[in-house]
């Protein structure tokens, strides 16, 4: 074995360890799906307030179609399920903290050879306890926030006694905080006779948002006998309801149309494959391999050194040396994410270039970009076809992971962010930079390189699996692998990198737009 292979082998072991650690850490984190569902529920509640013209049958029908017949009951069920899930996660975190406290510990000692794994040290145990305690505090806060909103939903369904019990449990089971103060405010507003606390308006403004904030303010203004304030609130809610209905139409109708189109397209492609065989559209270039002048060692080097090592060590170390601003704003986070991605892409492409430059000029078909041709149709069609496939796999995936497994942290930043400039930077990162770099590396280099040793279909599957693992989120491996398969099929059939880049860009753009719309439902 050469020195180069020894070094690559050692680096591979390091990369496997840290990748496994990252995937394991993601398993400890909740998925973003439950938060997305609650955000959509909040949007439904907003839209459900619309009091359109009774003579406008189309608007009434559209509203009922999007919102449903009983939005309050549906929202209550959604919030109850979210609370039950949070309660399970709280019990799990407490159990892990208890088990960690029972483990034997030692003080750190100089390393020495030993056959068995050493007991956990005090320092490492304290670090894990600190992390678990932080997660536990976050879950407890989440349960308190859910209870505030669940109580308002119950009160709006003429169940004030149930609502008062919900808020009272929050006061009794949570440490004193602004959430418990808000719970006391809500208890006072819905008690008989009602009681208004001096700082009621401030607490409602600080700890409630969207539809829930509006319902609490409406109750407050009625008790205070402030008809002008109530009328202003109702007028604002009607404007917000119209806007919410439009947003619901965007995030519901457009994906539904694209998904149905994709389902029809999949049926057409399968039927064509069964009837026409190798002459079918989906079989185009299906068995045509690339002429690959390098061997597996070059592929190994590019991904271990250029992608994983660069992404997990070099770039993070570089940014760790850069002084950080005292206040981390959304724009700083967005710029940091973009800069990190650009440095990773530059490093990976540099390693790729020096790894294959001895083989230049490359054989025909490598890294092909052609503005002419049917790449646009392949990109659009691939996006539509991917929608139903990924949705089906995601539903199965949710049952497997039960809300755990983590998600891309960028999704949370976009969902919570309202800074337009920061969102524009996030959009550029995810919808332009990511598709260009990832498709260039995974579909442009990895997939064709694998066809030297595997069939085209096997190369598609292997490159898709590595593409999914590279995102370092355990719960997203299956959906991303399916998306990777579609990207691979589109590229191998079109033989134009612009096609999977367009598909990838459409996918990320759709996700970001939906997140932005759902995030705005609370404002």
Tab-separated table of C-alpha atoms in Angstrom, residues 13-453:
chain	number	residue	atom	x	y	z
A	13	UNK	CA	-11.521	6.663	9.397
A	14	UNK	CA	-11.516	10.167	10.872
A	15	UNK	CA	-14.234	11.301	8.444
A	16	UNK	CA	-16.364	8.218	9.190
A	17	UNK	CA	-16.066	8.878	12.918
A	18	UNK	CA	-17.056	12.538	12.707
A	19	UNK	CA	-19.785	11.891	10.133
A	20	UNK	CA	-21.201	9.167	12.367
A	21	UNK	CA	-21.019	11.518	15.348
A	22	UNK	CA	-22.887	14.220	13.413
A	23	UNK	CA	-25.570	11.756	12.307
A	24	UNK	CA	-25.926	10.475	15.876
A	25	UNK	CA	-26.228	14.046	17.156
A	26	UNK	CA	-28.944	14.724	14.577
A	27	UNK	CA	-30.893	11.756	15.943
A	28	UNK	CA	-31.068	13.562	19.280
A	29	UNK	CA	-32.654	16.610	17.627
A	30	UNK	CA	-36.341	17.048	16.674
A	31	UNK	CA	-37.366	17.369	13.049
A	32	UNK	CA	-38.709	20.652	11.759
A	33	UNK	CA	-41.844	18.959	10.378
A	34	UNK	CA	-43.914	19.446	13.542
A	35	UNK	CA	-43.068	23.152	13.589
A	36	UNK	CA	-44.022	23.439	9.918
A	37	UNK	CA	-47.358	21.781	10.627
A	38	UNK	CA	-48.062	24.192	13.489
A	39	UNK	CA	-47.084	27.164	11.316
A	40	UNK	CA	-49.516	25.991	8.650
A	41	UNK	CA	-52.167	25.529	11.340
A	42	UNK	CA	-51.614	29.132	12.466
A	43	UNK	CA	-52.051	30.259	8.866
A	44	UNK	CA	-55.305	28.277	8.637
A	45	UNK	CA	-56.604	29.965	11.783
A	46	UNK	CA	-55.796	33.368	10.288
A	47	UNK	CA	-57.549	32.553	7.021
A	48	UNK	CA	-60.534	31.136	8.915
A	49	UNK	CA	-61.321	34.622	10.251
A	50	UNK	CA	-62.200	35.896	6.780
A	51	UNK	CA	-65.748	37.245	6.626
A	52	UNK	CA	-66.198	37.686	2.900
A	53	UNK	CA	-69.174	38.991	1.001
A	54	UNK	CA	-71.998	36.453	1.260
A	55	UNK	CA	-72.748	37.099	-2.410
A	56	UNK	CA	-69.214	36.064	-3.386
A	57	UNK	CA	-69.761	32.317	-3.610
A	58	UNK	CA	-66.354	31.652	-5.168
A	59	UNK	CA	-64.476	33.256	-2.268
A	60	UNK	CA	-66.581	31.378	0.282
A	61	UNK	CA	-66.006	28.084	-1.509
A	62	UNK	CA	-62.263	28.690	-1.828
A	63	UNK	CA	-62.046	29.593	1.846
A	64	UNK	CA	-63.857	26.434	2.956
A	65	UNK	CA	-61.745	24.296	0.631
A	66	UNK	CA	-58.452	25.610	1.973
A	67	UNK	CA	-59.413	26.148	5.619
A	68	UNK	CA	-61.865	23.291	6.160
A	69	UNK	CA	-65.222	23.126	7.878
A	70	UNK	CA	-63.928	23.100	11.476
A	71	UNK	CA	-60.551	24.877	11.654
A	72	UNK	CA	-60.654	25.294	15.443
A	73	UNK	CA	-61.176	21.581	16.069
A	74	UNK	CA	-58.449	20.676	13.566
A	75	UNK	CA	-56.038	23.176	15.129
A	76	UNK	CA	-56.778	21.873	18.636
A	77	UNK	CA	-55.991	18.335	17.528
A	78	UNK	CA	-52.736	19.498	15.905
A	79	UNK	CA	-51.614	21.343	19.043
A	80	UNK	CA	-52.559	18.424	21.296
A	81	UNK	CA	-50.464	16.063	19.159
A	82	UNK	CA	-47.550	18.501	19.253
A	83	UNK	CA	-47.824	18.730	23.038
A	84	UNK	CA	-47.932	14.940	23.435
A	85	UNK	CA	-44.833	14.637	21.265
A	86	UNK	CA	-43.051	17.309	23.314
A	87	UNK	CA	-44.053	15.545	26.537
A	88	UNK	CA	-42.528	12.279	25.263
A	89	UNK	CA	-39.329	14.087	24.322
A	90	UNK	CA	-39.254	15.687	27.781
A	91	UNK	CA	-39.553	12.283	29.471
A	92	UNK	CA	-36.831	10.918	27.203
A	93	UNK	CA	-34.496	13.828	28.023
A	94	UNK	CA	-35.098	13.412	31.767
A	95	UNK	CA	-34.404	9.683	31.500
A	96	UNK	CA	-31.154	10.291	29.599
A	97	UNK	CA	-30.089	12.866	32.177
A	98	UNK	CA	-30.842	10.421	34.990
A	99	UNK	CA	-28.904	7.592	33.323
A	100	UNK	CA	-25.950	9.900	32.718
A	101	UNK	CA	-25.881	10.879	36.385
A	102	UNK	CA	-25.714	7.187	37.385
A	103	UNK	CA	-22.736	6.371	35.138
A	104	UNK	CA	-19.326	5.894	36.818
A	105	UNK	CA	-16.933	8.740	36.273
A	106	UNK	CA	-13.249	9.390	36.650
A	107	UNK	CA	-11.120	12.476	36.554
A	108	UNK	CA	-9.206	12.982	33.310
A	109	UNK	CA	-5.878	11.125	33.269
A	110	UNK	CA	-2.975	10.987	30.820
A	111	UNK	CA	-3.816	8.642	27.944
A	112	UNK	CA	-2.370	5.139	28.191
A	113	UNK	CA	-2.875	1.909	26.246
A	114	UNK	CA	-5.815	-0.167	27.430
A	115	UNK	CA	-7.959	-2.895	25.984
A	116	UNK	CA	-11.324	-1.675	27.199
A	117	UNK	CA	-13.075	1.650	26.749
A	118	UNK	CA	-12.356	4.046	29.573
A	119	UNK	CA	-15.176	5.250	31.844
A	120	UNK	CA	-16.685	8.582	30.997
A	121	UNK	CA	-14.696	11.489	32.450
A	122	UNK	CA	-16.114	14.207	34.649
A	123	UNK	CA	-15.475	16.817	31.958
A	124	UNK	CA	-17.215	14.895	29.181
A	125	UNK	CA	-20.114	13.974	31.466
A	126	UNK	CA	-20.578	17.588	32.518
A	127	UNK	CA	-20.640	18.596	28.858
A	128	UNK	CA	-23.301	16.010	28.049
A	129	UNK	CA	-25.320	16.955	31.128
A	130	UNK	CA	-25.150	20.610	30.132
A	131	UNK	CA	-26.362	19.801	26.613
A	132	UNK	CA	-29.184	17.576	27.885
A	133	UNK	CA	-30.238	20.187	30.443
A	134	UNK	CA	-30.337	22.802	27.693
A	135	UNK	CA	-32.552	20.537	25.569
A	136	UNK	CA	-34.759	19.829	28.578
A	137	UNK	CA	-35.217	23.552	29.274
A	138	UNK	CA	-36.110	24.178	25.629
A	139	UNK	CA	-38.719	21.407	25.659
A	140	UNK	CA	-40.252	22.702	28.907
A	141	UNK	CA	-40.495	26.169	27.383
A	142	UNK	CA	-42.079	24.713	24.247
A	143	UNK	CA	-44.705	22.876	26.315
A	144	UNK	CA	-45.548	26.120	28.107
A	145	UNK	CA	-45.944	27.954	24.782
A	146	UNK	CA	-48.142	25.168	23.415
A	147	UNK	CA	-50.344	25.241	26.531
A	148	UNK	CA	-50.929	28.990	26.211
A	149	UNK	CA	-52.169	28.510	22.650
A	150	UNK	CA	-54.065	25.311	23.376
A	151	UNK	CA	-55.995	27.080	26.124
A	152	UNK	CA	-57.009	29.900	23.760
A	153	UNK	CA	-58.237	27.328	21.226
A	154	UNK	CA	-60.292	25.662	23.954
A	155	UNK	CA	-61.716	29.002	25.106
A	156	UNK	CA	-62.732	29.885	21.538
A	157	UNK	CA	-64.685	26.616	21.354
A	158	UNK	CA	-66.790	27.646	24.357
A	159	UNK	CA	-64.797	25.516	26.808
A	160	UNK	CA	-63.544	28.121	29.300
A	161	UNK	CA	-63.297	25.627	32.171
A	162	UNK	CA	-61.006	23.364	30.142
A	163	UNK	CA	-58.926	26.370	29.081
A	164	UNK	CA	-58.552	27.582	32.671
A	165	UNK	CA	-57.365	24.110	33.710
A	166	UNK	CA	-54.793	24.089	30.897
A	167	UNK	CA	-53.376	27.466	31.919
A	168	UNK	CA	-53.464	26.575	35.618
A	169	UNK	CA	-51.342	23.491	34.899
A	170	UNK	CA	-48.810	25.745	33.190
A	171	UNK	CA	-48.614	27.977	36.263
A	172	UNK	CA	-48.287	25.036	38.669
A	173	UNK	CA	-45.849	22.890	36.666
A	174	UNK	CA	-43.497	25.552	35.291
A	175	UNK	CA	-40.947	27.763	37.062
A	176	UNK	CA	-41.917	31.445	37.314
A	177	UNK	CA	-41.325	33.167	33.990
A	178	UNK	CA	-43.000	35.457	31.486
A	179	UNK	CA	-44.891	32.385	30.204
A	180	UNK	CA	-46.441	31.695	33.613
A	181	UNK	CA	-47.212	35.414	33.963
A	182	UNK	CA	-48.975	35.277	30.593
A	183	UNK	CA	-50.889	32.180	31.714
A	184	UNK	CA	-52.091	34.129	34.773
A	185	UNK	CA	-53.156	36.984	32.482
A	186	UNK	CA	-55.201	34.579	30.341
A	187	UNK	CA	-56.730	32.995	33.442
A	188	UNK	CA	-57.827	36.454	34.562
A	189	UNK	CA	-59.298	37.363	31.162
A	190	UNK	CA	-61.429	34.216	30.880
A	191	UNK	CA	-62.426	33.943	34.560
A	192	UNK	CA	-65.876	34.843	35.811
A	193	UNK	CA	-65.745	37.603	36.904
A	194	UNK	CA	-62.746	38.585	34.751
A	195	UNK	CA	-59.595	40.183	36.110
A	196	UNK	CA	-57.213	42.405	34.134
A	197	UNK	CA	-53.562	42.507	35.224
A	198	UNK	CA	-51.693	45.835	34.851
A	199	UNK	CA	-49.131	44.402	32.397
A	200	UNK	CA	-51.615	42.237	30.473
A	201	UNK	CA	-51.143	44.019	27.144
A	202	UNK	CA	-47.344	43.843	27.323
A	203	UNK	CA	-47.313	40.120	28.167
A	204	UNK	CA	-49.784	39.265	25.400
A	205	UNK	CA	-47.674	41.231	22.935
A	206	UNK	CA	-44.471	39.498	24.064
A	207	UNK	CA	-45.560	35.862	24.388
A	208	UNK	CA	-48.360	35.378	21.860
A	209	UNK	CA	-48.462	35.981	18.133
A	210	UNK	CA	-50.730	35.749	15.121
A	211	UNK	CA	-54.279	34.512	15.608
A	212	UNK	CA	-53.665	33.717	19.303
A	213	UNK	CA	-52.507	37.233	20.068
A	214	UNK	CA	-55.562	38.639	18.296
A	215	UNK	CA	-57.974	36.476	20.329
A	216	UNK	CA	-56.325	37.503	23.599
A	217	UNK	CA	-56.419	41.199	22.672
A	218	UNK	CA	-60.074	40.894	21.611
A	219	UNK	CA	-60.960	39.445	25.013
A	220	UNK	CA	-58.957	42.180	26.758
A	221	UNK	CA	-60.591	45.010	24.781
A	222	UNK	CA	-64.079	43.629	25.429
A	223	UNK	CA	-63.455	43.508	29.171
A	224	UNK	CA	-61.921	46.998	29.157
A	225	UNK	CA	-64.848	48.251	27.028
A	226	UNK	CA	-62.609	49.694	24.302
A	227	UNK	CA	-64.797	49.438	21.170
A	228	UNK	CA	-62.467	51.580	19.033
A	229	UNK	CA	-59.474	49.332	19.750
A	230	UNK	CA	-61.613	46.246	19.119
A	231	UNK	CA	-62.874	47.622	15.812
A	232	UNK	CA	-59.319	48.448	14.707
A	233	UNK	CA	-58.218	44.929	15.645
A	234	UNK	CA	-61.071	43.325	13.703
A	235	UNK	CA	-60.335	45.400	10.605
A	236	UNK	CA	-56.660	44.415	10.756
A	237	UNK	CA	-57.619	40.764	11.178
A	238	UNK	CA	-59.755	40.860	8.040
A	239	UNK	CA	-56.826	42.195	6.017
A	240	UNK	CA	-54.564	39.542	7.506
A	241	UNK	CA	-57.155	36.838	6.798
A	242	UNK	CA	-57.245	37.752	3.102
A	243	UNK	CA	-53.463	37.669	2.981
A	244	UNK	CA	-53.397	34.311	4.804
A	245	UNK	CA	-55.897	32.826	2.338
A	246	UNK	CA	-53.689	33.917	-0.556
A	247	UNK	CA	-50.617	32.401	1.130
A	248	UNK	CA	-52.468	29.139	1.723
A	249	UNK	CA	-53.395	29.027	-1.940
A	250	UNK	CA	-49.725	29.389	-2.887
A	251	UNK	CA	-48.308	26.711	-0.578
A	252	UNK	CA	-51.199	24.293	-1.167
A	253	UNK	CA	-52.341	24.705	-4.758
A	254	UNK	CA	-49.038	25.055	-6.630
A	255	UNK	CA	-47.360	21.972	-5.058
A	256	UNK	CA	-50.602	20.005	-5.504
A	257	UNK	CA	-50.765	20.843	-9.211
A	258	UNK	CA	-47.060	20.056	-9.655
A	259	UNK	CA	-47.457	16.814	-7.703
A	260	UNK	CA	-50.433	15.642	-9.778
A	261	UNK	CA	-48.528	16.538	-12.935
A	262	UNK	CA	-45.573	14.536	-11.654
A	263	UNK	CA	-47.784	11.549	-10.836
A	264	UNK	CA	-49.223	11.588	-14.351
A	265	UNK	CA	-45.707	11.905	-15.756
A	266	UNK	CA	-44.486	8.914	-13.733
A	267	UNK	CA	-47.394	6.804	-14.983
A	268	UNK	CA	-46.620	7.856	-18.560
A	269	UNK	CA	-42.919	7.018	-18.193
A	270	UNK	CA	-43.615	3.629	-16.613
A	271	UNK	CA	-46.182	2.785	-19.301
A	272	UNK	CA	-43.720	3.856	-21.999
A	273	UNK	CA	-40.985	1.683	-20.494
A	274	UNK	CA	-43.307	-1.336	-20.394
A	275	UNK	CA	-44.534	-0.905	-23.968
A	276	UNK	CA	-41.491	0.491	-25.785
A	277	UNK	CA	-38.674	-1.020	-23.746
A	278	UNK	CA	-35.285	0.498	-24.532
A	279	UNK	CA	-36.892	2.868	-27.041
A	280	UNK	CA	-38.848	4.639	-24.281
A	281	UNK	CA	-37.996	8.188	-23.190
A	282	UNK	CA	-36.964	7.076	-19.690
A	283	UNK	CA	-34.516	4.573	-21.228
A	284	UNK	CA	-32.693	7.245	-23.226
A	285	UNK	CA	-28.934	6.948	-22.500
A	286	UNK	CA	-29.877	4.581	-19.674
A	287	UNK	CA	-27.022	2.169	-20.332
A	288	UNK	CA	-24.482	4.610	-21.791
A	289	UNK	CA	-21.481	4.873	-19.478
A	290	UNK	CA	-18.915	7.653	-19.373
A	291	UNK	CA	-15.349	7.083	-20.485
A	292	UNK	CA	-13.538	7.537	-17.160
A	293	UNK	CA	-9.742	7.935	-17.373
A	294	UNK	CA	-9.095	7.892	-13.594
A	295	UNK	CA	-9.578	5.082	-11.088
A	296	UNK	CA	-11.395	4.750	-7.765
A	297	UNK	CA	-8.469	6.277	-5.845
A	298	UNK	CA	-9.029	9.662	-7.497
A	299	UNK	CA	-12.725	9.593	-6.542
A	300	UNK	CA	-11.753	8.589	-3.020
A	301	UNK	CA	-9.297	11.481	-2.770
A	302	UNK	CA	-11.720	14.102	-4.087
A	303	UNK	CA	-14.489	13.232	-1.648
A	304	UNK	CA	-12.435	12.529	1.460
A	305	UNK	CA	-10.078	15.491	1.092
A	306	UNK	CA	-12.074	17.902	-1.061
A	307	UNK	CA	-15.551	17.467	0.386
A	308	UNK	CA	-15.700	15.836	3.821
A	309	UNK	CA	-12.316	16.944	5.209
A	310	UNK	CA	-12.754	20.433	3.796
A	311	UNK	CA	-16.321	20.709	5.095
A	312	UNK	CA	-15.822	19.197	8.548
A	313	UNK	CA	-12.340	20.438	9.473
A	314	UNK	CA	-10.613	22.958	7.224
A	315	UNK	CA	-13.446	25.461	6.667
A	316	UNK	CA	-14.778	25.296	10.281
A	317	UNK	CA	-11.224	25.761	11.596
A	318	UNK	CA	-10.701	28.718	9.286
A	319	UNK	CA	-13.893	30.417	10.481
A	320	UNK	CA	-13.066	29.617	14.110
A	321	UNK	CA	-9.950	31.775	13.757
A	322	UNK	CA	-11.947	34.750	12.472
A	323	UNK	CA	-13.169	37.148	15.218
A	324	UNK	CA	-16.936	36.948	15.622
A	325	UNK	CA	-19.204	39.974	16.157
A	326	UNK	CA	-20.569	40.449	19.652
A	327	UNK	CA	-24.168	40.481	18.397
A	328	UNK	CA	-25.172	37.710	15.983
A	329	UNK	CA	-27.994	39.000	13.798
A	330	UNK	CA	-29.905	37.168	11.080
A	331	UNK	CA	-27.806	38.904	8.431
A	332	UNK	CA	-24.581	37.824	10.104
A	333	UNK	CA	-25.839	34.225	10.208
A	334	UNK	CA	-26.874	34.409	6.561
A	335	UNK	CA	-23.529	35.842	5.444
A	336	UNK	CA	-21.666	33.286	7.559
A	337	UNK	CA	-23.640	30.436	5.982
A	338	UNK	CA	-22.985	31.749	2.477
A	339	UNK	CA	-19.274	32.326	3.137
A	340	UNK	CA	-18.909	28.839	4.618
A	341	UNK	CA	-20.554	27.306	1.591
A	342	UNK	CA	-18.473	29.300	-0.885
A	343	UNK	CA	-15.226	28.345	0.874
A	344	UNK	CA	-16.294	24.686	0.907
A	345	UNK	CA	-17.154	24.801	-2.797
A	346	UNK	CA	-13.896	26.560	-3.675
A	347	UNK	CA	-11.858	24.049	-1.682
A	348	UNK	CA	-13.628	21.018	-3.135
A	349	UNK	CA	-13.380	22.256	-6.731
A	350	UNK	CA	-9.683	23.054	-6.203
A	351	UNK	CA	-8.987	19.530	-4.932
A	352	UNK	CA	-11.022	18.126	-7.835
A	353	UNK	CA	-9.058	20.136	-10.387
A	354	UNK	CA	-5.629	19.102	-9.091
A	355	UNK	CA	-6.812	15.493	-8.852
A	356	UNK	CA	-7.863	15.221	-12.514
A	357	UNK	CA	-5.713	17.823	-14.265
A	358	UNK	CA	-3.295	15.135	-15.482
A	359	UNK	CA	-6.196	13.672	-17.487
A	360	UNK	CA	-7.036	16.936	-19.274
A	361	UNK	CA	-8.504	17.333	-21.841
A	362	UNK	CA	-11.338	15.107	-20.630
A	363	UNK	CA	-13.221	12.692	-22.891
A	364	UNK	CA	-16.457	13.877	-24.504
A	365	UNK	CA	-19.458	14.090	-22.185
A	366	UNK	CA	-17.751	15.205	-18.975
A	367	UNK	CA	-19.130	18.252	-17.097
A	368	UNK	CA	-21.373	19.087	-20.039
A	369	UNK	CA	-23.248	22.409	-20.035
A	370	UNK	CA	-25.398	23.078	-23.114
A	371	UNK	CA	-27.854	25.976	-23.293
A	372	UNK	CA	-29.589	24.343	-26.232
A	373	UNK	CA	-31.541	21.143	-26.034
A	374	UNK	CA	-34.299	19.794	-23.813
A	375	UNK	CA	-32.564	20.322	-20.448
A	376	UNK	CA	-35.248	22.783	-19.338
A	377	UNK	CA	-38.018	20.216	-19.855
A	378	UNK	CA	-35.984	17.550	-18.077
A	379	UNK	CA	-35.486	19.896	-15.115
A	380	UNK	CA	-39.160	20.886	-14.848
A	381	UNK	CA	-40.361	17.332	-15.440
A	382	UNK	CA	-37.900	15.955	-12.909
A	383	UNK	CA	-39.117	18.428	-10.294
A	384	UNK	CA	-42.743	17.417	-10.835
A	385	UNK	CA	-41.867	13.706	-10.762
A	386	UNK	CA	-39.803	14.092	-7.579
A	387	UNK	CA	-42.657	15.720	-5.626
A	388	UNK	CA	-44.989	12.694	-5.232
A	389	UNK	CA	-42.051	10.322	-4.729
A	390	UNK	CA	-40.449	12.370	-1.947
A	391	UNK	CA	-43.825	13.076	-0.295
A	392	UNK	CA	-44.635	9.354	-0.117
A	393	UNK	CA	-41.182	8.505	1.228
A	394	UNK	CA	-41.374	11.384	3.742
A	395	UNK	CA	-44.651	10.039	5.145
A	396	UNK	CA	-43.009	6.652	5.671
A	397	UNK	CA	-39.961	8.396	7.092
A	398	UNK	CA	-42.021	10.227	9.723
A	399	UNK	CA	-43.329	6.931	11.054
A	400	UNK	CA	-39.800	5.547	11.245
A	401	UNK	CA	-38.223	8.438	13.150
A	402	UNK	CA	-41.249	9.630	15.161
A	403	UNK	CA	-40.314	13.296	14.933
A	404	UNK	CA	-36.605	12.774	15.724
A	405	UNK	CA	-33.583	12.733	13.443
A	406	UNK	CA	-32.896	16.441	13.043
A	407	UNK	CA	-33.250	18.731	10.046
A	408	UNK	CA	-31.111	21.139	8.093
A	409	UNK	CA	-30.452	24.083	10.491
A	410	UNK	CA	-30.898	26.463	7.560
A	411	UNK	CA	-34.615	25.562	7.513
A	412	UNK	CA	-35.121	26.816	11.074
A	413	UNK	CA	-33.296	30.060	10.324
A	414	UNK	CA	-35.533	30.726	7.315
A	415	UNK	CA	-38.710	29.768	9.202
A	416	UNK	CA	-37.914	32.124	12.079
A	417	UNK	CA	-36.296	34.931	10.099
A	418	UNK	CA	-38.129	38.025	8.894
A	419	UNK	CA	-35.135	40.074	7.718
A	420	UNK	CA	-35.638	40.390	3.953
A	421	UNK	CA	-31.940	40.889	3.218
A	422	UNK	CA	-30.980	37.857	5.321
A	423	UNK	CA	-33.655	35.778	3.585
A	424	UNK	CA	-32.349	36.904	0.183
A	425	UNK	CA	-28.860	35.723	1.164
A	426	UNK	CA	-30.247	32.392	2.390
A	427	UNK	CA	-32.153	32.072	-0.882
A	428	UNK	CA	-29.001	32.679	-2.927
A	429	UNK	CA	-27.138	30.081	-0.863
A	430	UNK	CA	-29.777	27.355	-1.129
A	431	UNK	CA	-31.341	28.024	-4.533
A	432	UNK	CA	-28.258	29.017	-6.546
A	433	UNK	CA	-24.955	28.196	-4.834
A	434	UNK	CA	-25.985	24.765	-3.507
A	435	UNK	CA	-27.436	23.406	-6.787
A	436	UNK	CA	-24.447	24.615	-8.808
A	437	UNK	CA	-21.832	23.112	-6.495
A	438	UNK	CA	-23.600	19.907	-5.425
A	439	UNK	CA	-24.712	18.945	-8.919
A	440	UNK	CA	-21.255	19.695	-10.313
A	441	UNK	CA	-19.687	17.404	-7.698
A	442	UNK	CA	-22.239	14.611	-7.206
A	443	UNK	CA	-23.807	14.335	-10.654
A	444	UNK	CA	-21.014	15.918	-12.694
A	445	UNK	CA	-18.086	14.027	-11.150
A	446	UNK	CA	-19.125	11.217	-8.788
A	447	UNK	CA	-21.911	9.568	-10.787
A	448	UNK	CA	-19.980	9.332	-14.099
A	449	UNK	CA	-16.841	8.174	-12.255
A	450	UNK	CA	-18.757	5.292	-10.695
A	451	UNK	CA	-19.884	4.048	-14.117
A	452	UNK	CA	-16.316	2.781	-14.647
A	453	UNK	CA	-17.047	0.055	-12.077
